[in-house]
Tab-separated table of C-alpha atoms in Angstrom:
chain	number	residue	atom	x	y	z
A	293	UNK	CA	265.262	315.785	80.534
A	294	UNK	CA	266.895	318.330	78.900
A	295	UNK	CA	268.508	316.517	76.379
A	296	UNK	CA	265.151	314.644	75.983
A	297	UNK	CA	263.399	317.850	74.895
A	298	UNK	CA	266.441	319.116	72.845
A	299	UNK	CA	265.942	315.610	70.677
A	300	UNK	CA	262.217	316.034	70.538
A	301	UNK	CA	262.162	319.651	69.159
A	302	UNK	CA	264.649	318.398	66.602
A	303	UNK	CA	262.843	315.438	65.398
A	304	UNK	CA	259.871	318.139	65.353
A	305	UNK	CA	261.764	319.909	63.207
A	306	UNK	CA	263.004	317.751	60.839
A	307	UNK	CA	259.295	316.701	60.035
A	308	UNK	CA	258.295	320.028	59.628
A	309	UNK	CA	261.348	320.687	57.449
A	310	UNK	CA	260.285	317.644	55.133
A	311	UNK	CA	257.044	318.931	55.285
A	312	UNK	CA	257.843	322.630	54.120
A	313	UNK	CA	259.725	321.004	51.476
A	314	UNK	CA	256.187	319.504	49.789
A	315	UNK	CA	254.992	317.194	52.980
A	316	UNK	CA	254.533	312.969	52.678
A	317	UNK	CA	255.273	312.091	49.366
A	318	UNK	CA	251.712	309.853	49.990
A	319	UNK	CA	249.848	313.331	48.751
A	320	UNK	CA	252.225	314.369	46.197
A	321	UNK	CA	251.423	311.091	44.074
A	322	UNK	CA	249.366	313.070	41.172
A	323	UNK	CA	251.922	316.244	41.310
A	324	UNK	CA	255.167	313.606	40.701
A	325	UNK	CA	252.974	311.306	38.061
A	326	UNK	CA	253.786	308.308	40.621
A	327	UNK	CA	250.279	307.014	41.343
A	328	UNK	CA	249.636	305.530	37.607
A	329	UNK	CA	252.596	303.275	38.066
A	330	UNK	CA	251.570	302.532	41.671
A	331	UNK	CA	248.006	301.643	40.038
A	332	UNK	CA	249.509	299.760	37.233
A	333	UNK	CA	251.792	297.783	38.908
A	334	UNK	CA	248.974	296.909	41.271
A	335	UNK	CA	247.290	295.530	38.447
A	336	UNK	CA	249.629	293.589	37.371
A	337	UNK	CA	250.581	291.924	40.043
A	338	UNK	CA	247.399	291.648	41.878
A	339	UNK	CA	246.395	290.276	38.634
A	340	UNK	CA	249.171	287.840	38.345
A	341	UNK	CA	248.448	286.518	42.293
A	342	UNK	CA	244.555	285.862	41.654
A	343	UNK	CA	245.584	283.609	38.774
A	344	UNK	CA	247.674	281.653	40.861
A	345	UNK	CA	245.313	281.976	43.694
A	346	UNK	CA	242.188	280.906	41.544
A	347	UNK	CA	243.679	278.226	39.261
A	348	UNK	CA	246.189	276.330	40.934
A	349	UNK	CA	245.716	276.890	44.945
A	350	UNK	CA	242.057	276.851	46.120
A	351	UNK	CA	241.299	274.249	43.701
A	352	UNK	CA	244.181	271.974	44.992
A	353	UNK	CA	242.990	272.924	48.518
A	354	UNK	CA	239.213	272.593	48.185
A	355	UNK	CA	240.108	268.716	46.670
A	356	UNK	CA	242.166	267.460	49.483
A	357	UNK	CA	239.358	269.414	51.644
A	358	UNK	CA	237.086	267.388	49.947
A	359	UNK	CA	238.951	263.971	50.123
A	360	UNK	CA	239.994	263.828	53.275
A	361	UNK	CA	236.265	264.343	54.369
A	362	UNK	CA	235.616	261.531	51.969
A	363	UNK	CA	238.205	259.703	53.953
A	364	UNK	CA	237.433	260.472	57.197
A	365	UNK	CA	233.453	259.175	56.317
A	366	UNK	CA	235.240	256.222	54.457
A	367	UNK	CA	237.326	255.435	57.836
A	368	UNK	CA	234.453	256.140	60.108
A	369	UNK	CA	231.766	253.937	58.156
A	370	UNK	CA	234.644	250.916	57.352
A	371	UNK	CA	235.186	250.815	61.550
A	372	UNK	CA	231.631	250.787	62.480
A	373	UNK	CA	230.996	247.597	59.966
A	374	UNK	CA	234.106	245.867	61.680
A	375	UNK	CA	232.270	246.748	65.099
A	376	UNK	CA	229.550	245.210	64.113
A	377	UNK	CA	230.814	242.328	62.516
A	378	UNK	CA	233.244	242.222	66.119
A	379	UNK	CA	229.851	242.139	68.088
A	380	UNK	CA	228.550	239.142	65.550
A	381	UNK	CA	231.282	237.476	66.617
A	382	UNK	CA	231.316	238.063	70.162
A	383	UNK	CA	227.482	236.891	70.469
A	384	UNK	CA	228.429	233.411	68.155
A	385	UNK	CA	231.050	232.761	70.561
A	386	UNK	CA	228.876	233.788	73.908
A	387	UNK	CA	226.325	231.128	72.268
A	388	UNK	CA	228.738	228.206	71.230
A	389	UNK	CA	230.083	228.800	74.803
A	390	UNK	CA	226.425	228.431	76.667
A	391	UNK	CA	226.269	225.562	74.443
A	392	UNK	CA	228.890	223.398	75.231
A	393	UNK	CA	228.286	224.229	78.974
A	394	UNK	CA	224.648	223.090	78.920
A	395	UNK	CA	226.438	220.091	76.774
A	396	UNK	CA	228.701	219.220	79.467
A	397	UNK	CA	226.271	219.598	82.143
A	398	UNK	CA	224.097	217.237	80.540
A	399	UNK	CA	226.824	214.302	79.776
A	400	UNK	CA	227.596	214.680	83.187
A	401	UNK	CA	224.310	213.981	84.299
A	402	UNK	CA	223.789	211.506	81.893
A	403	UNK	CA	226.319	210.044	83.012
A	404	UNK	CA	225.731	209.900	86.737
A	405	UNK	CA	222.545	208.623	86.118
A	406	UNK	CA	224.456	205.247	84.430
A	407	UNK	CA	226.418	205.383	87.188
A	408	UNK	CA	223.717	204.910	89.142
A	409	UNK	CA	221.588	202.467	87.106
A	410	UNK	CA	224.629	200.395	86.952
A	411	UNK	CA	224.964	200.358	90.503
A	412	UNK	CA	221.260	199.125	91.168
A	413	UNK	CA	221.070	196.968	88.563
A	414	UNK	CA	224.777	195.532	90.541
A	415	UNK	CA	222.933	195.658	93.462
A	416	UNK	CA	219.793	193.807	92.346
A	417	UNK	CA	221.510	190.728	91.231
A	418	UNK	CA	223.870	190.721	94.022
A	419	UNK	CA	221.208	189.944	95.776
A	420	UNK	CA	219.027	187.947	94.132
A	421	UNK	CA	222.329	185.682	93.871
A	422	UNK	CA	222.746	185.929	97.225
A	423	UNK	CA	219.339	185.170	98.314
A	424	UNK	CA	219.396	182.176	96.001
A	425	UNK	CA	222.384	181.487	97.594
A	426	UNK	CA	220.867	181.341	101.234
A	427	UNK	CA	217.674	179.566	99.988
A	428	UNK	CA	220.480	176.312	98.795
A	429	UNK	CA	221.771	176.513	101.715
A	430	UNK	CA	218.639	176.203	103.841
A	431	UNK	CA	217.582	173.542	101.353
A	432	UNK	CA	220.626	171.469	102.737
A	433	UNK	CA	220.706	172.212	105.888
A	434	UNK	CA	217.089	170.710	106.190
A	435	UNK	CA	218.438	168.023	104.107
A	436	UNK	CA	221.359	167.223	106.731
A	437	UNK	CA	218.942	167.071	109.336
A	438	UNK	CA	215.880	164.727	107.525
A	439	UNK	CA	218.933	162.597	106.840
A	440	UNK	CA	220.210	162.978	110.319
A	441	UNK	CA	216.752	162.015	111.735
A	442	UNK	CA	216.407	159.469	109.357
A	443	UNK	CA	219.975	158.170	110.491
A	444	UNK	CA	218.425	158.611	114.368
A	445	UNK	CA	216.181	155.507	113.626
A	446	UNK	CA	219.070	153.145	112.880
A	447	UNK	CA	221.221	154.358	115.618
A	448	UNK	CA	218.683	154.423	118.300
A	449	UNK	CA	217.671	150.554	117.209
A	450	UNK	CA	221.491	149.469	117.458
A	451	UNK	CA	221.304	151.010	120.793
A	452	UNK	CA	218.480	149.377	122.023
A	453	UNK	CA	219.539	146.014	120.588
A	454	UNK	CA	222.913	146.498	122.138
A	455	UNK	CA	221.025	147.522	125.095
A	456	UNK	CA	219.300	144.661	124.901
A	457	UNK	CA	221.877	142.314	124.814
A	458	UNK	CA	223.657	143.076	127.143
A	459	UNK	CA	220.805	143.387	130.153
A	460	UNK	CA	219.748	140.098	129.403
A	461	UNK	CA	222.062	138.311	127.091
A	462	UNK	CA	218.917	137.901	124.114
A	463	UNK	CA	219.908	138.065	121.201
A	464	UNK	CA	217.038	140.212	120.059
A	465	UNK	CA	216.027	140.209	116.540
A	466	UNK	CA	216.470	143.300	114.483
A	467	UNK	CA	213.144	143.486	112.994
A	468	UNK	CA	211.456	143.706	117.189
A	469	UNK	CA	213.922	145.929	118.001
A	470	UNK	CA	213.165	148.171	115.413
A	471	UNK	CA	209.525	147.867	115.727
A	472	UNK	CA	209.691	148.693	119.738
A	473	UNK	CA	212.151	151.444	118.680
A	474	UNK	CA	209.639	152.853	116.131
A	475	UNK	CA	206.612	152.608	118.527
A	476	UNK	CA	208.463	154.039	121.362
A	477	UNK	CA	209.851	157.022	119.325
A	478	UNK	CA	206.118	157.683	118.020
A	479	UNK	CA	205.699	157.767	122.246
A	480	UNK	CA	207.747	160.187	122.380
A	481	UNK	CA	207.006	162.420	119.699
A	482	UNK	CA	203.072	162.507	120.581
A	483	UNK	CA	204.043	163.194	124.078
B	113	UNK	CA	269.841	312.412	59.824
B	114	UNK	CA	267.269	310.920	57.303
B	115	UNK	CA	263.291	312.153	57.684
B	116	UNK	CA	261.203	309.800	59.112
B	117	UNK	CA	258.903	310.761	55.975
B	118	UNK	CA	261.993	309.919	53.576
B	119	UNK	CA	260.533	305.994	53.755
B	120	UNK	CA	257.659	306.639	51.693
B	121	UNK	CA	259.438	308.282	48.754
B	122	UNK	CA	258.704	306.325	45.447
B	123	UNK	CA	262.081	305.378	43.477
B	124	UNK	CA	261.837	304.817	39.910
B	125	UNK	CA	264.646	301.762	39.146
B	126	UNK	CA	263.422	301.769	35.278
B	127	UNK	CA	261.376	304.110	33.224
B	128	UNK	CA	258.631	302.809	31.307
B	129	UNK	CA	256.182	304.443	29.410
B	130	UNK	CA	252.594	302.878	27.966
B	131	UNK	CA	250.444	305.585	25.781
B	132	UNK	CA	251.956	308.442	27.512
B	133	UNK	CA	250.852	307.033	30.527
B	134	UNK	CA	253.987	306.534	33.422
B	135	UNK	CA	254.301	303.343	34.006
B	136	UNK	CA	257.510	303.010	35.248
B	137	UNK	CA	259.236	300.190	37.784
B	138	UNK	CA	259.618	301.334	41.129
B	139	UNK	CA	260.520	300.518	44.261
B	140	UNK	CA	256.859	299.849	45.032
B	141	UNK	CA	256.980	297.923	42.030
B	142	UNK	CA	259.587	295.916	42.851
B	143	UNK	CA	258.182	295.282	46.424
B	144	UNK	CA	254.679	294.839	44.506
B	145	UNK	CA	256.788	291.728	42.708
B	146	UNK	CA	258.434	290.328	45.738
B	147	UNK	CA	255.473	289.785	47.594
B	148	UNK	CA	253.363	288.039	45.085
B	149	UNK	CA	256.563	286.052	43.737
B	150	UNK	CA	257.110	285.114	47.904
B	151	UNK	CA	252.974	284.186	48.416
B	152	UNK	CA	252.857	282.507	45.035
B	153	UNK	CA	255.786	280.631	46.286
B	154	UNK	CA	254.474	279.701	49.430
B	155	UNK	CA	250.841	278.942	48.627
B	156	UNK	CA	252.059	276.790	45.445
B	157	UNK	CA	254.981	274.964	47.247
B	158	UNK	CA	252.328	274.949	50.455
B	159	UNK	CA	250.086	272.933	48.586
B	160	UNK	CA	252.135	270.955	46.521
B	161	UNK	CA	251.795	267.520	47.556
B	162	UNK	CA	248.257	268.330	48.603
B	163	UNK	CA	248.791	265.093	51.234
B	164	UNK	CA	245.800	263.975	53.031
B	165	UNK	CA	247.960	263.905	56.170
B	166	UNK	CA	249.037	267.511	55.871
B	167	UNK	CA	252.664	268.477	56.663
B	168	UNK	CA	253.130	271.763	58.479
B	169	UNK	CA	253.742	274.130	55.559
B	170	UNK	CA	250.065	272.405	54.256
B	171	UNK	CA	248.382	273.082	57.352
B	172	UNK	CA	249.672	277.224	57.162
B	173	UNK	CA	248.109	277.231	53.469
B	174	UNK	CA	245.059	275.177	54.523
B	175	UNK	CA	244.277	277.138	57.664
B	176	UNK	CA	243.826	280.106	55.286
B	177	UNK	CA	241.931	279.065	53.265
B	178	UNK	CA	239.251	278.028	56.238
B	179	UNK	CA	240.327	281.045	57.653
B	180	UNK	CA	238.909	283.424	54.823
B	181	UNK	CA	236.463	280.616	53.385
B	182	UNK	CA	234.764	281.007	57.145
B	183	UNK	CA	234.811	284.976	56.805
B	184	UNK	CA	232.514	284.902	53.875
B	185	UNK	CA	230.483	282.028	55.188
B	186	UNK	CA	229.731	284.193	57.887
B	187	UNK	CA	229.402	287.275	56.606
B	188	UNK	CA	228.226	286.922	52.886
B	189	UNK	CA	226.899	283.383	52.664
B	190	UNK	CA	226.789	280.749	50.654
B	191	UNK	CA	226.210	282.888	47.606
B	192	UNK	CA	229.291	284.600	48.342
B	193	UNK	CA	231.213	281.274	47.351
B	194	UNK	CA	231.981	282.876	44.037
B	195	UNK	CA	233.574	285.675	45.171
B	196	UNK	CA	235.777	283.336	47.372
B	197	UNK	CA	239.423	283.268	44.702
B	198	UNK	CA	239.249	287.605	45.120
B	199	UNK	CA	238.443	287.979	48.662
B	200	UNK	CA	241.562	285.408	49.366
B	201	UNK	CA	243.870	286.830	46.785
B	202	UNK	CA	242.691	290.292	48.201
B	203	UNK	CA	243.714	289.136	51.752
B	204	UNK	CA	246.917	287.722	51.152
B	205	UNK	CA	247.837	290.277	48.820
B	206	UNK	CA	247.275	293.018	51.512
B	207	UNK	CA	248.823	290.606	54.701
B	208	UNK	CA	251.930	290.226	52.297
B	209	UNK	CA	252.343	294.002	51.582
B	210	UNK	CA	251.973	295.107	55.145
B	211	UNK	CA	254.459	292.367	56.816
B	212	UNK	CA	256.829	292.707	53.680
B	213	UNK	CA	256.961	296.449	55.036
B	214	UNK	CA	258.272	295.402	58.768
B	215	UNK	CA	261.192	294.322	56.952
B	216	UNK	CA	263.906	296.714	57.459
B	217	UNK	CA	264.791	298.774	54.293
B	218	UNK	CA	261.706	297.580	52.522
B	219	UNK	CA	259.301	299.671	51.385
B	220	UNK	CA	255.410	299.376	52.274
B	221	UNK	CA	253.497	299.313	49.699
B	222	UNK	CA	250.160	299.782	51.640
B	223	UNK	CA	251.298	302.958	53.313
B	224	UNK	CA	250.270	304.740	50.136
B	225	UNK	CA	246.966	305.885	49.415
B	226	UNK	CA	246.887	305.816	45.456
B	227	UNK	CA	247.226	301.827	45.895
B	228	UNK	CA	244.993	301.461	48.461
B	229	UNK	CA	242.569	304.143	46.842
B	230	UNK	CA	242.773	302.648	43.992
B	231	UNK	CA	241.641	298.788	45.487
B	232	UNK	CA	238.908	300.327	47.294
B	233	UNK	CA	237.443	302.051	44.551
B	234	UNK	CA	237.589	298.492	42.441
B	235	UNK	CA	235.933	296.965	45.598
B	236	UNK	CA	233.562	299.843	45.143
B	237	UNK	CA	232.606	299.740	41.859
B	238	UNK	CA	232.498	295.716	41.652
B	239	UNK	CA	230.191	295.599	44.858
B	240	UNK	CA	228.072	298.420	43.390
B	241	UNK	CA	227.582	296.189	40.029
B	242	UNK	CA	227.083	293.256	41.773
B	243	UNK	CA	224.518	295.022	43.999
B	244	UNK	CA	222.333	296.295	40.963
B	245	UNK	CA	222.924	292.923	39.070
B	246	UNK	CA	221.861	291.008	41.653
B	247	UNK	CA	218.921	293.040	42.624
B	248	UNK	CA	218.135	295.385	40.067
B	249	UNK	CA	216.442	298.671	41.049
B	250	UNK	CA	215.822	296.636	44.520
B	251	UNK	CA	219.508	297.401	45.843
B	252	UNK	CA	218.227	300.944	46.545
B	253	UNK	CA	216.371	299.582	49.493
B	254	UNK	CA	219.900	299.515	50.879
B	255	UNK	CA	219.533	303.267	51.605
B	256	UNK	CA	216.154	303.336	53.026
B	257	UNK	CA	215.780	300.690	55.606
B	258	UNK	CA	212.290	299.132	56.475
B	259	UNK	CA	210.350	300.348	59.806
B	260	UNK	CA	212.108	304.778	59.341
B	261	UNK	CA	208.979	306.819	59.563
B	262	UNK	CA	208.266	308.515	56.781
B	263	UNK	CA	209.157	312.418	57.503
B	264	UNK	CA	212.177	310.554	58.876
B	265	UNK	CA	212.786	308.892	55.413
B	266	UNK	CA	214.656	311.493	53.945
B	267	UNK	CA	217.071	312.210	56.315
B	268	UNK	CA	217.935	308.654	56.530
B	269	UNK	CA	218.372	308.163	52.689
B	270	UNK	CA	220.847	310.862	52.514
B	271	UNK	CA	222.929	309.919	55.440
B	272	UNK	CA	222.874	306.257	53.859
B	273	UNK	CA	224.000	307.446	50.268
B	274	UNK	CA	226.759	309.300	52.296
B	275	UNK	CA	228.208	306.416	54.029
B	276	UNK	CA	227.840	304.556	51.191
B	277	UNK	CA	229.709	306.667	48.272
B	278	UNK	CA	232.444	307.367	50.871
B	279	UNK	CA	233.387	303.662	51.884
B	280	UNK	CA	236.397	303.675	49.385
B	281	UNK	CA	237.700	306.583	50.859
B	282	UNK	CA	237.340	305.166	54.422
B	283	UNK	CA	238.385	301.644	53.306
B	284	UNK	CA	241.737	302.919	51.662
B	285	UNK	CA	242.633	305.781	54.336
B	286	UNK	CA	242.016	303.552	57.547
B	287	UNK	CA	244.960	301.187	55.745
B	288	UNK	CA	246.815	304.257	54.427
B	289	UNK	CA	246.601	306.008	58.113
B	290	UNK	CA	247.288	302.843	59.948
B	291	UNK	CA	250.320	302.294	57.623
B	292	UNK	CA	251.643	305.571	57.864
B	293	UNK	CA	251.960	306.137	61.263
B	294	UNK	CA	253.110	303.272	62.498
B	295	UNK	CA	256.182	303.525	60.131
B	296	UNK	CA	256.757	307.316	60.946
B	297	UNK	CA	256.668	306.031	64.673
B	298	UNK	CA	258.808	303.462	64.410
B	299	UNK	CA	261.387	305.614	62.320
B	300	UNK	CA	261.149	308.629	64.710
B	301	UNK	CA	261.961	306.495	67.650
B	302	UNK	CA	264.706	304.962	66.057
B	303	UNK	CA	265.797	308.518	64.976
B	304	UNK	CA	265.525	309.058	68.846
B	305	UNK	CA	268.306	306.209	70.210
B	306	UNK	CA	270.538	307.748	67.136
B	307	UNK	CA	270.592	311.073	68.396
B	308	UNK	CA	270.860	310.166	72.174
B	309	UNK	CA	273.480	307.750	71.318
B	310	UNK	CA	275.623	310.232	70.008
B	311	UNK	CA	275.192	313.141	72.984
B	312	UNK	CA	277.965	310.968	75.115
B	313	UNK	CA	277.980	308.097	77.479
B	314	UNK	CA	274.566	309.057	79.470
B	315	UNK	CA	272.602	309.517	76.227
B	316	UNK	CA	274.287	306.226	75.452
B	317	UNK	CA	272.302	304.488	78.396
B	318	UNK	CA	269.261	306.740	77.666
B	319	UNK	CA	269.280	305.363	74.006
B	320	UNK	CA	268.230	302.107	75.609
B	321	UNK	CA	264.138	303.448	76.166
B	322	UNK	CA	263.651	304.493	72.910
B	323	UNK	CA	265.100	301.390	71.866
B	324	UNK	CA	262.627	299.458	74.290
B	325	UNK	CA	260.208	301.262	73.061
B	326	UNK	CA	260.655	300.673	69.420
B	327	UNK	CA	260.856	296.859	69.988
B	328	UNK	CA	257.691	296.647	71.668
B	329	UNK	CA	256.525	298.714	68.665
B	330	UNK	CA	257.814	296.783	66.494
B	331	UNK	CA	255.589	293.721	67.955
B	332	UNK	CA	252.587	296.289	67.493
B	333	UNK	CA	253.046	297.153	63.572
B	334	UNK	CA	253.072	293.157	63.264
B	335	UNK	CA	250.007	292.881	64.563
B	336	UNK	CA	248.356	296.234	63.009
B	337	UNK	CA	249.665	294.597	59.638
B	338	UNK	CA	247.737	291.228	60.034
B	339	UNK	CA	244.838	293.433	61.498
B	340	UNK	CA	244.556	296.051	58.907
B	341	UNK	CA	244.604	293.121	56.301
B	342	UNK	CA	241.829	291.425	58.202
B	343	UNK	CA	240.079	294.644	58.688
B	344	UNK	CA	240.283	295.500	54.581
B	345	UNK	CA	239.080	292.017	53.958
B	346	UNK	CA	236.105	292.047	56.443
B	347	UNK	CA	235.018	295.355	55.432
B	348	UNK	CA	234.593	294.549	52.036
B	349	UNK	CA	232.910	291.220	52.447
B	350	UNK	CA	229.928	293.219	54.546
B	351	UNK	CA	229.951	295.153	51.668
B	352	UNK	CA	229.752	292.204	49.378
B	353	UNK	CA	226.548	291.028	51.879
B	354	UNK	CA	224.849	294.513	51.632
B	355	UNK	CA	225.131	293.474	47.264
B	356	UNK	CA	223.789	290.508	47.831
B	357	UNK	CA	221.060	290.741	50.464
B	358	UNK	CA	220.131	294.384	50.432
B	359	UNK	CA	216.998	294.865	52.647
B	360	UNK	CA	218.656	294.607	56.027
């Protein structure tokens, strides 16, 4: 601490020292002539920087200011058209795609429908072939059996003739034979 | 040991004389010269491509320019546009005095009052003009302010004229003082770690809290000098404001 306070009182002294000798040099400017160099060479060179300042810096500053504001509203306005012209082309495509899905649902409708025509219409004349088919059929099945009936009359005459024949040995004519055959089978049929 | 005052000593390096009038090269001079040939330097080279993707030593130019260019916006207005080439000049010119004095063996310009006196009283005069061309006999308002009553009046007006006719001397001898003692500090603790450093091996470890001490101050002066500069440039744009819109 000692030493501390020995250093301090002679730093203390060696500013009063300089100060007894004619104190800062700051107050002394007019006495030594010094302050109208310090005053002219402040003019000069403050002069010198606010030329350079005022002709070559702000103005270069102040137009790239300016231009990349220009930009940045250039930039701004060019990517809000392309959004736009993005969300055009969004809402085509939505549409085309609604379209060809209401497209395709209608083909395939369209097309079941055929389907289904084709299948009655299929239907329909299978059928009507069919039932034509059945009604020739019918047609000679009665056929067979008017010509089977009709064929009954012969038979039962040979029959009876045979019959005939051979009970008593007459030779019965055909034509009786027939005739009794003829009346008897009306017999039967009223009965 | 050198005084701690010895820094502020003017040194002519050549003699010049214009109408019998000193005007001789100096080592303010010459530090005068350096710092406008450094800030021409880096403002022209800064804005030399003038790229609308700025590179980093564009950006440092650019951000002072909004930096001052948003002082008078706020505190002039758009009138004070005009003024905008001095005001920046003025604050650059002052920033690059007081950090070209943290350099060791420089000198600092700004720690003497004849240049800063001699800025404020431009300031000064130019706001006055400005003040009476702008507004004509209206600028006197500035010294009696609307709503003092009227046996107040007086008082007012002269306290007004007072503050107003001695804002160069406060505008130069805050930088001047500011200046001044930071560098007498900063030399008188370094004058400290000399003279402990050679009183033996414990003064040789005491050396190291003056030296502490002188780094951290060191930090400080930085920021006084980019504060002072800001402070000188502030001031004189109100100023500049009370020229242009008077009736406050």
């Amino acid at each position: 601490m000692a030493l501390a306070n020995t250093i301090l009182a002679q730093a203390a002294t060696d500013v009063a020292h300089e100060a007894s000798k004619g104190g800062l040099p700051q107050l002394n400017v007019i006495e030594d002539g010094s302050f109208t160099n310090q005053i002219a060479w402040l003019l000069i060179t403050f002069f010198v920087l606010f030329v350079v300042v005022w002709r070559t810096v702000l103005p270069r500053v102040t137009t790239v200011l300016e231009e990349r504001e220009e930009g940045i509203a250039n930039d701004l306005d060019s990517a809000g058209r392309l959004k736009a012209e993005a969300e055009e082309v969004k809402a085509a495509y939505e549409a085309a795609v609604a379209d060809a899905r209401a497209k395709a649902q209608a083909t395939i409708l369209g097309t079941k429908d055929a389907i289904q025509a084709d299948i009655a219409a299929t239907l329909t004349t299978l059928e009507a072939k069919l039932a034509e088919n059945a009604e020739e059929a019918s047609a000679r099945i009665a056929k067979a059996s008017n010509e089977a009936l009709a064929s009954l009359d012969t038979v039962a005459s040979e029959v009876a003739a045979a019959m005939v024949t051979k009970l008593s040995g007459v030779k019965a004519s055909e034509k009786d034979v027939a005739a009794a055959v003829t009346a008897a089978l009306a017999s039967v049929e009223e009965a | 040991m050198a005084s701690p005052i010895e820094q502020f000593n003017i040194k002519p390096i050549a003699h010049f004389e214009l109408a019998g009038i000193d005007v001789s090269f100096t080592n303010s001079s010459l530090w005068m010269v350096i710092v406008v040939a450094l800030l021409s330097l880096f403002l022209i080279g800064g804005t030399r491509k003038s790229a609308s993707v700025p590179g980093r030593w564009q950006v440092m130019v650019e951000l002072m320019y909004s930096f001052i260019a948003g002082m008078i916006r706020d505190n002039v207005g758009k009138e004070g546009k005009q003024y905008f080439p001095f005001i920046f000049t003025l604050f650059v010119f002052v920033l690059g005095l007081n950090l070209a004095g943290m350099v060791p063996y420089a000198f600092t310009v700004t720690s003497h009052i004849a240049v800063n006196f001699a800025m404020a009283a431009f300031i000064f005069i130019g706001v006055t003009l400005v003040g009476f061309a702008k507004n004509g006999a209206g600028y006197l308002k500035l010294f009696a302010p609307s709503g003092v009553p009227m046996w107040l009046l007086p008082m007012i007006v002269l306290i007004e004229l007072i503050s107003y006719c001695t804002r160069p001397i406060s505008l130069s001898v805050r930088l001047f003082a500011n200046m001044l003692a930071g560098h007498i500090m900063m030399k008188v603790f370094a004058g400290f770690i000399l003279s402990l450093a050679a009183a033996g091996a414990v003064g040789m470890v005491g050396a190291v809290l003056p030296f502490t001490v002188n780094v951290l101050l060191t930090g400080l002066e930085i920021l006084v000098a980019c504060l002072q500069a800001y402070v000188f440039t502030i001031l004189t744009c109100i100023y500049l404001n009370d020229a242009m819109h008077p009736a406050h």
